[in-house]
PDB file of C-alpha atoms in Angstrom:
ATOM      1  CA  MET Z   1      18.502  16.066 -17.602  1.00  0.00           C
ATOM      2  CA  ILE Z   2      21.025  18.617 -16.316  1.00  0.00           C
ATOM      3  CA  PHE Z   3      22.655  18.947 -19.715  1.00  0.00           C
ATOM      4  CA  GLN Z   4      19.266  19.354 -21.364  1.00  0.00           C
ATOM      5  CA  GLN Z   5      18.316  22.253 -19.108  1.00  0.00           C
ATOM      6  CA  LEU Z   6      21.590  24.099 -19.686  1.00  0.00           C
ATOM      7  CA  SER Z   7      21.418  23.397 -23.416  1.00  0.00           C
ATOM      8  CA  GLN Z   8      17.891  24.828 -23.562  1.00  0.00           C
ATOM      9  CA  GLN Z   9      18.988  28.003 -21.803  1.00  0.00           C
ATOM     10  CA  LEU Z  10      21.992  28.415 -24.089  1.00  0.00           C
ATOM     11  CA  GLN Z  11      19.815  27.827 -27.152  1.00  0.00           C
ATOM     12  CA  ALA Z  12      17.306  30.437 -25.977  1.00  0.00           C
ATOM     13  CA  LEU Z  13      20.161  32.908 -25.524  1.00  0.00           C
ATOM     14  CA  ASN Z  14      21.624  32.032 -28.904  1.00  0.00           C
ATOM     15  CA  ASN Z  15      18.231  32.495 -30.580  1.00  0.00           C
ATOM     16  CA  LEU Z  16      17.919  35.910 -28.968  1.00  0.00           C
ATOM     17  CA  ILE Z  17      21.411  36.979 -30.015  1.00  0.00           C
ATOM     18  CA  LEU Z  18      20.610  36.159 -33.627  1.00  0.00           C
ATOM     19  CA  ILE Z  19      17.405  38.246 -33.496  1.00  0.00           C
ATOM     20  CA  LEU Z  20      19.054  41.337 -32.031  1.00  0.00           C
ATOM     21  CA  ASN Z  21      21.027  43.855 -34.005  1.00  0.00           C
ATOM     22  CA  ASP Z  22      24.514  44.970 -32.939  1.00  0.00           C
ATOM     23  CA  ASP Z  23      23.255  48.129 -31.221  1.00  0.00           C
ATOM     24  CA  GLN Z  24      20.675  46.220 -29.168  1.00  0.00           C
ATOM     25  CA  TYR Z  25      23.294  43.640 -28.145  1.00  0.00           C
ATOM     26  CA  THR Z  26      25.799  46.236 -26.931  1.00  0.00           C
ATOM     27  CA  ARG Z  27      23.441  48.962 -25.647  1.00  0.00           C
ATOM     28  CA  ARG Z  28      24.056  49.890 -22.028  1.00  0.00           C
ATOM     29  CA  ILE Z  29      20.924  49.429 -19.950  1.00  0.00           C
ATOM     30  CA  GLU Z  30      20.364  51.899 -17.125  1.00  0.00           C
ATOM     31  CA  HIS Z  31      18.319  49.484 -14.990  1.00  0.00           C
ATOM     32  CA  LEU Z  32      21.154  46.944 -15.176  1.00  0.00           C
ATOM     33  CA  GLY Z  33      23.843  49.288 -13.902  1.00  0.00           C
ATOM     34  CA  ASN Z  34      24.700  50.200 -17.501  1.00  0.00           C
ATOM     35  CA  ALA Z  35      25.519  46.599 -18.399  1.00  0.00           C
ATOM     36  CA  SER Z  36      24.538  45.290 -21.815  1.00  0.00           C
ATOM     37  CA  ILE Z  37      22.988  42.084 -23.082  1.00  0.00           C
ATOM     38  CA  GLY Z  38      26.420  41.376 -24.527  1.00  0.00           C
ATOM     39  CA  GLY Z  39      28.014  41.798 -21.117  1.00  0.00           C
ATOM     40  CA  HIS Z  40      25.616  39.331 -19.534  1.00  0.00           C
ATOM     41  CA  THR Z  41      26.165  36.932 -22.427  1.00  0.00           C
ATOM     42  CA  ARG Z  42      29.940  37.149 -21.974  1.00  0.00           C
ATOM     43  CA  HIS Z  43      29.589  36.436 -18.268  1.00  0.00           C
ATOM     44  CA  ILE Z  44      27.389  33.365 -18.858  1.00  0.00           C
ATOM     45  CA  ILE Z  45      29.780  31.994 -21.476  1.00  0.00           C
ATOM     46  CA  GLU Z  46      32.929  32.582 -19.453  1.00  0.00           C
ATOM     47  CA  LEU Z  47      31.677  30.753 -16.387  1.00  0.00           C
ATOM     48  CA  ILE Z  48      30.643  27.738 -18.450  1.00  0.00           C
ATOM     49  CA  GLN Z  49      34.028  27.813 -20.165  1.00  0.00           C
ATOM     50  CA  CYS Z  50      35.628  27.683 -16.698  1.00  0.00           C
ATOM     51  CA  ALA Z  51      33.680  24.527 -15.861  1.00  0.00           C
ATOM     52  CA  ILE Z  52      34.649  22.919 -19.168  1.00  0.00           C
ATOM     53  CA  ALA Z  53      38.332  23.850 -18.764  1.00  0.00           C
ATOM     54  CA  GLY Z  54      38.218  22.713 -15.143  1.00  0.00           C
ATOM     55  CA  TYR Z  55      37.069  19.277 -16.187  1.00  0.00           C
ATOM     56  CA  ASP Z  56      40.390  18.521 -17.889  1.00  0.00           C
ATOM     57  CA  LYS Z  57      42.468  20.266 -15.219  1.00  0.00           C
ATOM     58  CA  GLY Z  58      40.588  18.689 -12.313  1.00  0.00           C
ATOM     59  CA  ALA Z  59      39.954  22.135 -10.834  1.00  0.00           C
ATOM     60  CA  VAL Z  60      37.431  24.843 -11.660  1.00  0.00           C
ATOM     61  CA  ASP Z  61      38.522  28.450 -11.225  1.00  0.00           C
ATOM     62  CA  TYR Z  62      35.797  31.059 -11.709  1.00  0.00           C
ATOM     63  CA  VAL Z  63      37.793  33.654  -9.762  1.00  0.00           C
ATOM     64  CA  ASN Z  64      40.742  34.074 -12.139  1.00  0.00           C
ATOM     65  CA  ARG Z  65      38.862  33.629 -15.404  1.00  0.00           C
ATOM     66  CA  ALA Z  66      39.821  35.423 -18.582  1.00  0.00           C
ATOM     67  CA  ARG Z  67      37.469  38.162 -19.720  1.00  0.00           C
ATOM     68  CA  ASP Z  68      36.987  38.173 -23.501  1.00  0.00           C
ATOM     69  CA  LEU Z  69      35.406  41.485 -24.429  1.00  0.00           C
ATOM     70  CA  ALA Z  70      34.819  40.227 -27.974  1.00  0.00           C
ATOM     71  CA  LEU Z  71      32.028  38.080 -26.520  1.00  0.00           C
ATOM     72  CA  GLN Z  72      30.161  41.156 -25.319  1.00  0.00           C
ATOM     73  CA  ASN Z  73      30.856  43.291 -28.370  1.00  0.00           C
ATOM     74  CA  ASP Z  74      30.443  40.787 -31.226  1.00  0.00           C
ATOM     75  CA  ARG Z  75      27.126  38.962 -31.045  1.00  0.00           C
ATOM     76  CA  LEU Z  76      27.908  36.619 -33.936  1.00  0.00           C
ATOM     77  CA  PHE Z  77      31.155  35.558 -32.275  1.00  0.00           C
ATOM     78  CA  ALA Z  78      29.219  34.953 -29.038  1.00  0.00           C
ATOM     79  CA  ALA Z  79      26.677  32.856 -30.956  1.00  0.00           C
ATOM     80  CA  THR Z  80      29.484  30.742 -32.403  1.00  0.00           C
ATOM     81  CA  VAL Z  81      31.001  30.213 -28.950  1.00  0.00           C
ATOM     82  CA  LEU Z  82      27.596  29.243 -27.532  1.00  0.00           C
ATOM     83  CA  ASP Z  83      27.263  26.605 -30.264  1.00  0.00           C
ATOM     84  CA  ASP Z  84      30.727  25.299 -29.419  1.00  0.00           C
ATOM     85  CA  ILE Z  85      29.947  25.123 -25.701  1.00  0.00           C
ATOM     86  CA  GLY Z  86      26.820  23.102 -26.430  1.00  0.00           C
ATOM     87  CA  LYS Z  87      29.024  20.458 -28.053  1.00  0.00           C
ATOM     88  CA  LYS Z  88      31.527  20.327 -25.190  1.00  0.00           C
ATOM     89  CA  ILE Z  89      29.461  20.225 -22.003  1.00  0.00           C
ATOM     90  CA  ARG Z  90      28.231  16.636 -22.181  1.00  0.00           C
ATOM     91  CA  VAL Z  91      30.864  14.545 -20.430  1.00  0.00           C
ATOM     92  CA  LYS Z  92      30.667  12.057 -17.591  1.00  0.00           C
ATOM     93  CA  ASP Z  93      30.700  13.246 -14.020  1.00  0.00           C
ATOM     94  CA  LYS Z  94      33.850  13.382 -11.949  1.00  0.00           C
ATOM     95  CA  GLN Z  95      35.075  14.957  -8.758  1.00  0.00           C
ATOM     96  CA  LEU Z  96      36.745  18.353  -9.091  1.00  0.00           C
ATOM     97  CA  THR Z  97      38.268  20.992  -6.901  1.00  0.00           C
ATOM     98  CA  LEU Z  98      36.666  24.423  -6.934  1.00  0.00           C
ATOM     99  CA  LEU Z  99      38.847  27.433  -6.213  1.00  0.00           C
ATOM    100  CA  VAL Z 100      37.042  29.940  -4.022  1.00  0.00           C
ATOM    101  CA  GLU Z 101      37.998  33.521  -3.374  1.00  0.00           C
ATOM    102  CA  GLU Z 102      39.613  33.915   0.019  1.00  0.00           C
ATOM    103  CA  ILE Z 103      37.899  36.476   2.198  1.00  0.00           C
ATOM    104  CA  GLU Z 104      39.788  35.615   5.371  1.00  0.00           C
ATOM    105  CA  GLU Z 105      43.015  33.704   5.747  1.00  0.00           C
ATOM    106  CA  ALA Z 106      41.284  31.053   7.867  1.00  0.00           C
ATOM    107  CA  ILE Z 107      38.915  30.101   5.051  1.00  0.00           C
ATOM    108  CA  GLU Z 108      39.875  27.229   2.795  1.00  0.00           C
ATOM    109  CA  SER Z 109      40.737  28.355  -0.727  1.00  0.00           C
ATOM    110  CA  THR Z 110      39.287  25.222  -2.341  1.00  0.00           C
ATOM    111  CA  VAL Z 111      36.242  23.026  -1.910  1.00  0.00           C
ATOM    112  CA  THR Z 112      35.308  19.687  -3.379  1.00  0.00           C
ATOM    113  CA  THR Z 113      32.686  19.653  -6.107  1.00  0.00           C
ATOM    114  CA  THR Z 114      31.719  17.591  -9.124  1.00  0.00           C
ATOM    115  CA  TYR Z 115      31.387  18.433 -12.786  1.00  0.00           C
ATOM    116  CA  PHE Z 116      27.641  17.760 -12.692  1.00  0.00           C
ATOM    117  CA  ARG Z 117      27.287  20.098  -9.695  1.00  0.00           C
ATOM    118  CA  GLU Z 118      29.042  22.826 -11.676  1.00  0.00           C
ATOM    119  CA  ILE Z 119      26.700  22.233 -14.619  1.00  0.00           C
ATOM    120  CA  VAL Z 120      23.728  22.648 -12.262  1.00  0.00           C
ATOM    121  CA  TYR Z 121      25.308  25.843 -10.907  1.00  0.00           C
ATOM    122  CA  ASN Z 122      25.889  27.171 -14.420  1.00  0.00           C
ATOM    123  CA  THR Z 123      22.309  26.375 -15.418  1.00  0.00           C
ATOM    124  CA  GLU Z 124      20.928  28.373 -12.488  1.00  0.00           C
ATOM    125  CA  HIS Z 125      23.488  31.113 -13.100  1.00  0.00           C
ATOM    126  CA  ALA Z 126      22.481  31.342 -16.772  1.00  0.00           C
ATOM    127  CA  ILE Z 127      18.785  31.531 -15.855  1.00  0.00           C
ATOM    128  CA  HIS Z 128      19.533  34.392 -13.460  1.00  0.00           C
ATOM    129  CA  HIS Z 129      21.353  36.344 -16.165  1.00  0.00           C
ATOM    130  CA  LEU Z 130      18.674  35.587 -18.757  1.00  0.00           C
ATOM    131  CA  ALA Z 131      16.170  37.161 -16.357  1.00  0.00           C
ATOM    132  CA  LEU Z 132      18.374  40.257 -16.256  1.00  0.00           C
ATOM    133  CA  ILE Z 133      18.597  40.214 -20.044  1.00  0.00           C
ATOM    134  CA  LYS Z 134      14.805  40.171 -20.102  1.00  0.00           C
ATOM    135  CA  VAL Z 135      14.860  43.420 -18.114  1.00  0.00           C
ATOM    136  CA  ALA Z 136      17.037  44.886 -20.869  1.00  0.00           C
ATOM    137  CA  LEU Z 137      14.571  43.718 -23.511  1.00  0.00           C
ATOM    138  CA  ILE Z 138      11.703  45.330 -21.605  1.00  0.00           C
ATOM    139  CA  GLU Z 139      13.644  48.587 -21.317  1.00  0.00           C
ATOM    140  CA  MET Z 140      14.228  48.531 -25.093  1.00  0.00           C
ATOM    141  CA  ASN Z 141      10.550  47.699 -25.720  1.00  0.00           C
ATOM    142  CA  LEU Z 142      11.491  44.459 -27.467  1.00  0.00           C
ATOM    143  CA  ASP Z 143       8.957  41.645 -27.221  1.00  0.00           C
ATOM    144  CA  VAL Z 144      11.115  38.920 -28.777  1.00  0.00           C
ATOM    145  CA  VAL Z 145      11.312  36.150 -26.154  1.00  0.00           C
ATOM    146  CA  ALA Z 146       8.847  33.749 -24.576  1.00  0.00           C
ATOM    147  CA  ASP Z 147       7.267  34.609 -21.234  1.00  0.00           C
ATOM    148  CA  ASP Z 148       9.354  31.909 -19.534  1.00  0.00           C
ATOM    149  CA  PHE Z 149      12.691  33.304 -20.805  1.00  0.00           C
ATOM    150  CA  GLY Z 150      14.906  33.632 -17.733  1.00  0.00           C
ATOM    151  CA  MET Z 151      12.498  31.738 -15.507  1.00  0.00           C
ATOM    152  CA  ALA Z 152      13.694  28.931 -13.257  1.00  0.00           C
ATOM    153  CA  TYR Z 153      12.376  25.452 -14.036  1.00  0.00           C
ATOM    154  CA  SER Z 154      10.983  25.141 -10.519  1.00  0.00           C
ATOM    155  CA  THR Z 155       9.016  28.365 -11.043  1.00  0.00           C
ATOM    156  CA  MET Z 156       7.647  27.150 -14.375  1.00  0.00           C
ATOM    157  CA  LYS Z 157       6.625  23.871 -12.759  1.00  0.00           C
ATOM    158  CA  PHE Z 158       4.952  25.694  -9.877  1.00  0.00           C
ATOM    159  CA  LYS Z 159       3.056  28.043 -12.224  1.00  0.00           C
ATOM    160  CA  SER Z 160       1.948  25.064 -14.271  1.00  0.00           C
ATOM    161  CA  SER Z 161       0.621  23.310 -11.160  1.00  0.00           C
ATOM    162  CA  LEU Z 162      -1.440  26.398 -10.309  1.00  0.00           C
ATOM    163  CA  ARG Z 163      -3.126  26.276 -13.709  1.00  0.00           C
ATOM    164  CA  PHE Z 164      -4.098  22.651 -13.215  1.00  0.00           C
ATOM    165  CA  SER Z 165      -5.305  23.107  -9.625  1.00  0.00           C
ATOM    166  CA  ASN Z 166      -7.916  25.747 -10.502  1.00  0.00           C
TER     167      ASN Z 166
END
């Protein structure tokens, strides 16, 4: 189930990317601190890539990730990478170490996690950024995604239960 949810979010993002033109993908959005849809897409992709790379290394490092600006500037490249990620995420669970940014010297710099936990995190993280992307679409007056684009599964389930209880 966890892979299905992440795959659905990535597919929704990929579908959107293919609908947009280059200007819409890279346009800076005032209400998002001048970030672009491309910037949010890059961020989603890079964190998932960290989880995938961490699987083989035994350690996930979101802190020191590479930033590939081509992902935020070239929507077709981003779409290709999203397709590739969809093929790589489905592996069996295993324990991993997660590098965390040290705020104080007394704080541990790693915690124990699992690959499945990181997939759950990335699913929720993607949903959060899709919601921000939806703000960009609203600002551009683009009605090109479903109402539940960027909505958490628990929220969709709750809204559905309200419809059936009335």
